[in-house]
Amino acid sequence: MSESWKRTTRKAEGTISTTRKPQPACDQHPVVSRTGPRRSESVRVAVLHAADDLLVERGFAALTIEGIAQRAGVAKQTIYRWWKSKVDILLDTLTDDAREALEWRTGEGSPEDDLKDHLQRVADFFQEPAGQVMQALLGHAQLDKETAASLRGGFLLEQRERDIAGLRVLLARAQDHTVDDRTIDHLVDLLLGPLYYRVLVFGKPIDKELVDTTARLVLTLARESASPEAG
């Protein structure tokens, strides 16, 4: 059973992130730890699960290594052996969860429908524990340069590359014209900017009208800015 499947199943069992209840320590499965050079996968998964659960329950400021260790059923020293701070743990859990949640899935419907579906998955992601981890890290990054550098140079950069590649594939299906790299880069800003603005600035959920309107406008702009393929 893959880790991504287990973490997806775990999210499904929780249904809504803000209503998930923590398991009592006595009900949790024992964690296998070891002191060798390789990190135990059971420890890693338990720590990541504990971190995003506690973030949702208590918020970023109240999240501590001690609390994560207690919830995960591991020693605090075990955590410090592999992560130097709670930020590093949250970056790991964000990378694990978001890779699948924000994946582009094109070719299943019309280009417009696929784009709307992708934006809706982005909207849903913000309501999940991983989305709340992302919001907490983005907020902390405004105050901490090290967090900002790690987040922007790691997860955000990788996700940006996936978004550019995904939109490029979708636009290739949508029209017989090519869109240059610089334009696609700007279109990604226009595609995701309204969603991030709604959530991060105003703290409001993303409604279907915003998703549909944004998808239509980006496709329209792509058509207007495209140039005929040579040949």
Short mmCIF file of C-alpha atoms in Angstrom, two decimals:
data_model
loop_
_atom_site.label_atom_id
_atom_site.label_comp_id
_atom_site.label_asym_id
_atom_site.label_seq_id
_atom_site.Cartn_x
_atom_site.Cartn_y
_atom_site.Cartn_z
CA MET A 1 0.00 0.00 0.00
CA SER A 2 1.56 3.33 -1.07
CA GLU A 3 2.03 6.18 1.36
CA SER A 4 0.02 8.54 -0.87
CA TRP A 5 -2.90 6.09 -0.81
CA LYS A 6 -2.72 5.81 2.96
CA ARG A 7 -2.62 9.59 3.41
CA THR A 8 -5.49 10.06 0.93
CA THR A 9 -7.52 7.45 2.80
CA ARG A 10 -6.74 9.20 6.04
CA LYS A 11 -8.09 12.48 4.66
CA ALA A 12 -11.26 10.76 3.46
CA GLU A 13 -11.86 9.29 6.89
CA GLY A 14 -11.55 12.77 8.41
CA THR A 15 -14.07 14.23 5.89
CA ILE A 16 -13.72 17.85 7.07
CA SER A 17 -10.44 18.95 8.52
CA THR A 18 -11.81 21.19 11.23
CA THR A 19 -13.96 18.42 12.69
CA ARG A 20 -11.37 15.68 12.91
CA LYS A 21 -10.81 14.42 16.42
CA PRO A 22 -7.43 13.23 17.62
CA GLN A 23 -6.96 9.60 18.53
CA PRO A 24 -6.18 8.90 22.18
CA ALA A 25 -2.60 7.80 22.62
CA CYS A 26 -3.70 4.36 23.79
CA ASP A 27 -5.61 3.80 20.52
CA GLN A 28 -2.72 4.63 18.25
CA HIS A 29 -0.67 1.90 16.66
CA PRO A 30 2.82 1.57 18.12
CA VAL A 31 5.54 3.28 16.14
CA VAL A 32 8.69 1.45 15.18
CA SER A 33 11.76 3.60 15.74
CA ARG A 34 15.44 2.97 15.17
CA THR A 35 18.63 4.84 15.75
CA GLY A 36 20.49 3.88 12.56
CA PRO A 37 21.26 6.22 9.65
CA ARG A 38 17.98 5.50 7.87
CA ARG A 39 14.74 7.03 9.11
CA SER A 40 11.94 4.61 10.01
CA GLU A 41 9.06 5.14 7.59
CA SER A 42 6.53 4.42 10.33
CA VAL A 43 8.07 7.19 12.44
CA ARG A 44 8.05 9.59 9.51
CA VAL A 45 4.39 8.95 8.67
CA ALA A 46 3.31 9.16 12.33
CA VAL A 47 5.12 12.47 12.82
CA LEU A 48 3.70 14.02 9.65
CA HIS A 49 0.18 12.91 10.51
CA ALA A 50 0.52 14.27 14.05
CA ALA A 51 1.87 17.61 12.84
CA ASP A 52 -0.94 18.44 10.43
CA ASP A 53 -3.61 17.20 12.87
CA LEU A 54 -2.28 19.42 15.64
CA LEU A 55 -1.90 22.40 13.35
CA VAL A 56 -5.59 22.18 12.45
CA GLU A 57 -6.59 21.75 16.09
CA ARG A 58 -4.31 24.31 17.77
CA GLY A 59 -2.89 26.63 15.13
CA PHE A 60 0.70 27.33 14.15
CA ALA A 61 1.73 29.28 17.25
CA ALA A 62 0.63 26.52 19.64
CA LEU A 63 2.22 23.72 17.63
CA THR A 64 5.30 22.34 19.38
CA ILE A 65 7.79 19.54 18.85
CA GLU A 66 6.78 18.18 22.25
CA GLY A 67 3.13 18.05 21.23
CA ILE A 68 3.95 16.39 17.91
CA ALA A 69 6.10 13.78 19.66
CA GLN A 70 3.37 12.98 22.17
CA ARG A 71 0.67 12.66 19.49
CA ALA A 72 2.93 10.57 17.21
CA GLY A 73 4.03 8.29 20.04
CA VAL A 74 7.74 8.89 19.54
CA ALA A 75 10.51 10.44 21.61
CA LYS A 76 11.26 14.11 21.10
CA GLN A 77 14.88 13.21 20.45
CA THR A 78 13.76 10.99 17.57
CA ILE A 79 12.08 13.95 15.90
CA TYR A 80 15.10 16.20 16.34
CA ARG A 81 17.25 13.50 14.77
CA TRP A 82 15.49 14.09 11.44
CA TRP A 83 13.88 17.54 11.60
CA LYS A 84 15.34 20.65 13.17
CA SER A 85 12.03 22.47 13.67
CA LYS A 86 8.27 22.24 13.35
CA VAL A 87 8.56 24.22 10.10
CA ASP A 88 10.66 21.45 8.56
CA ILE A 89 8.05 18.89 9.58
CA LEU A 90 5.23 20.96 8.08
CA LEU A 91 7.18 21.42 4.86
CA ASP A 92 7.49 17.65 4.59
CA THR A 93 3.81 17.00 5.21
CA LEU A 94 2.82 19.74 2.74
CA THR A 95 5.05 18.26 0.04
CA ASP A 96 3.64 14.77 0.59
CA ASP A 97 -0.03 15.76 0.60
CA ALA A 98 -0.08 18.53 -2.00
CA ARG A 99 1.74 16.62 -4.72
CA GLU A 100 -1.32 14.44 -5.31
CA ALA A 101 -4.01 16.93 -4.29
CA LEU A 102 -2.78 19.60 -6.74
CA GLU A 103 -1.94 17.23 -9.58
CA TRP A 104 -3.12 18.27 -13.04
CA ARG A 105 -5.46 15.74 -14.65
CA THR A 106 -6.02 16.72 -18.25
CA GLY A 107 -7.61 14.83 -21.09
CA GLU A 108 -10.67 13.63 -19.18
CA GLY A 109 -13.09 16.24 -20.57
CA SER A 110 -13.11 19.43 -22.60
CA PRO A 111 -10.20 21.82 -21.89
CA GLU A 112 -12.57 24.23 -20.14
CA ASP A 113 -14.10 21.49 -18.01
CA ASP A 114 -10.66 20.13 -17.13
CA LEU A 115 -9.50 23.61 -16.12
CA LYS A 116 -12.57 24.15 -13.97
CA ASP A 117 -12.07 20.75 -12.36
CA HIS A 118 -8.46 21.57 -11.55
CA LEU A 119 -9.35 24.91 -9.99
CA GLN A 120 -12.04 23.23 -7.93
CA ARG A 121 -9.46 20.76 -6.60
CA VAL A 122 -7.27 23.74 -5.65
CA ALA A 123 -10.27 25.28 -3.88
CA ASP A 124 -10.96 22.02 -2.04
CA PHE A 125 -7.30 21.69 -1.11
CA PHE A 126 -7.40 24.91 0.90
CA GLN A 127 -10.10 23.39 3.11
CA GLU A 128 -8.07 20.25 3.85
CA PRO A 129 -5.39 19.88 6.55
CA ALA A 130 -2.61 20.14 3.95
CA GLY A 131 -4.13 23.38 2.66
CA GLN A 132 -4.18 24.76 6.18
CA VAL A 133 -0.55 23.74 6.58
CA MET A 134 0.24 25.70 3.43
CA GLN A 135 -1.61 28.77 4.72
CA ALA A 136 0.25 28.59 8.04
CA LEU A 137 3.63 28.32 6.32
CA LEU A 138 2.86 31.19 3.95
CA GLY A 139 1.89 33.34 6.91
CA HIS A 140 5.01 32.43 8.88
CA ALA A 141 7.16 33.03 5.79
CA GLN A 142 6.22 36.71 5.92
CA LEU A 143 8.03 36.97 9.26
CA ASP A 144 10.82 34.43 8.91
CA LYS A 145 13.33 34.62 6.05
CA GLU A 146 14.52 31.04 6.46
CA THR A 147 10.99 29.68 6.19
CA ALA A 148 10.35 31.90 3.17
CA ALA A 149 13.48 30.64 1.42
CA SER A 150 12.70 26.98 2.15
CA LEU A 151 9.08 27.29 1.07
CA ARG A 152 9.72 29.30 -2.09
CA GLY A 153 12.80 27.41 -3.15
CA GLY A 154 11.23 24.03 -2.49
CA PHE A 155 7.52 23.24 -2.59
CA LEU A 156 6.27 26.48 -4.17
CA LEU A 157 8.86 26.37 -6.95
CA GLU A 158 8.12 22.72 -7.69
CA GLN A 159 4.37 23.34 -7.71
CA ARG A 160 4.85 26.33 -9.99
CA GLU A 161 6.67 24.13 -12.48
CA ARG A 162 3.87 21.56 -12.31
CA ASP A 163 1.27 24.29 -12.87
CA ILE A 164 3.10 25.66 -15.90
CA ALA A 165 3.48 22.19 -17.40
CA GLY A 166 -0.15 21.30 -16.71
CA LEU A 167 -1.52 24.49 -18.23
CA ARG A 168 0.73 24.10 -21.27
CA VAL A 169 -0.67 20.61 -21.95
CA LEU A 170 -4.23 21.83 -21.50
CA LEU A 171 -3.78 24.80 -23.84
CA ALA A 172 -2.24 22.55 -26.48
CA ARG A 173 -5.51 20.60 -26.51
CA ALA A 174 -7.63 23.74 -26.50
CA GLN A 175 -6.33 25.37 -29.69
CA ASP A 176 -4.21 24.98 -32.81
CA HIS A 177 -2.00 27.83 -31.71
CA THR A 178 1.05 27.97 -29.51
CA VAL A 179 1.42 30.11 -26.41
CA ASP A 180 4.93 31.23 -25.60
CA ASP A 181 6.56 30.45 -22.26
CA ARG A 182 6.39 34.01 -20.95
CA THR A 183 2.66 34.19 -21.64
CA ILE A 184 2.00 30.84 -19.98
CA ASP A 185 3.91 32.05 -16.94
CA HIS A 186 1.61 35.09 -16.74
CA LEU A 187 -1.49 32.96 -17.34
CA VAL A 188 -0.59 30.79 -14.34
CA ASP A 189 -0.57 33.97 -12.23
CA LEU A 190 -3.97 34.95 -13.58
CA LEU A 191 -5.30 31.43 -13.09
CA LEU A 192 -4.32 30.92 -9.47
CA GLY A 193 -4.06 34.51 -8.24
CA PRO A 194 -7.80 35.05 -7.65
CA LEU A 195 -8.07 31.82 -5.63
CA TYR A 196 -5.08 32.57 -3.43
CA TYR A 197 -6.30 36.17 -2.98
CA ARG A 198 -9.74 35.02 -1.85
CA VAL A 199 -8.34 32.56 0.69
CA LEU A 200 -5.15 34.21 1.93
CA VAL A 201 -6.23 37.86 1.98
CA PHE A 202 -9.90 37.65 2.92
CA GLY A 203 -10.05 34.18 4.45
CA LYS A 204 -13.14 33.28 2.47
CA PRO A 205 -13.97 30.00 0.70
CA ILE A 206 -13.68 29.80 -3.07
CA ASP A 207 -17.10 29.51 -4.70
CA LYS A 208 -17.98 27.83 -7.98
CA GLU A 209 -18.65 31.15 -9.70
CA LEU A 210 -15.08 32.30 -9.10
CA VAL A 211 -13.73 28.96 -10.35
CA ASP A 212 -15.81 29.00 -13.54
CA THR A 213 -15.21 32.66 -14.35
CA THR A 214 -11.46 32.38 -13.81
CA ALA A 215 -11.20 29.32 -16.07
CA ARG A 216 -13.15 30.98 -18.88
CA LEU A 217 -11.16 34.23 -18.72
CA VAL A 218 -7.79 32.47 -18.76
CA LEU A 219 -8.78 30.38 -21.78
CA THR A 220 -10.02 33.52 -23.56
CA LEU A 221 -6.77 35.36 -22.85
CA ALA A 222 -4.78 32.34 -24.02
CA ARG A 223 -6.63 32.32 -27.35
CA GLU A 224 -6.14 36.05 -27.82
CA SER A 225 -2.42 35.89 -27.07
CA ALA A 226 -1.64 32.75 -29.06
CA SER A 227 0.19 32.72 -32.36
CA PRO A 228 -0.44 30.25 -35.22
CA GLU A 229 1.84 27.22 -35.20
CA ALA A 230 4.52 27.26 -37.83
CA GLY A 231 4.24 24.72 -40.51
#
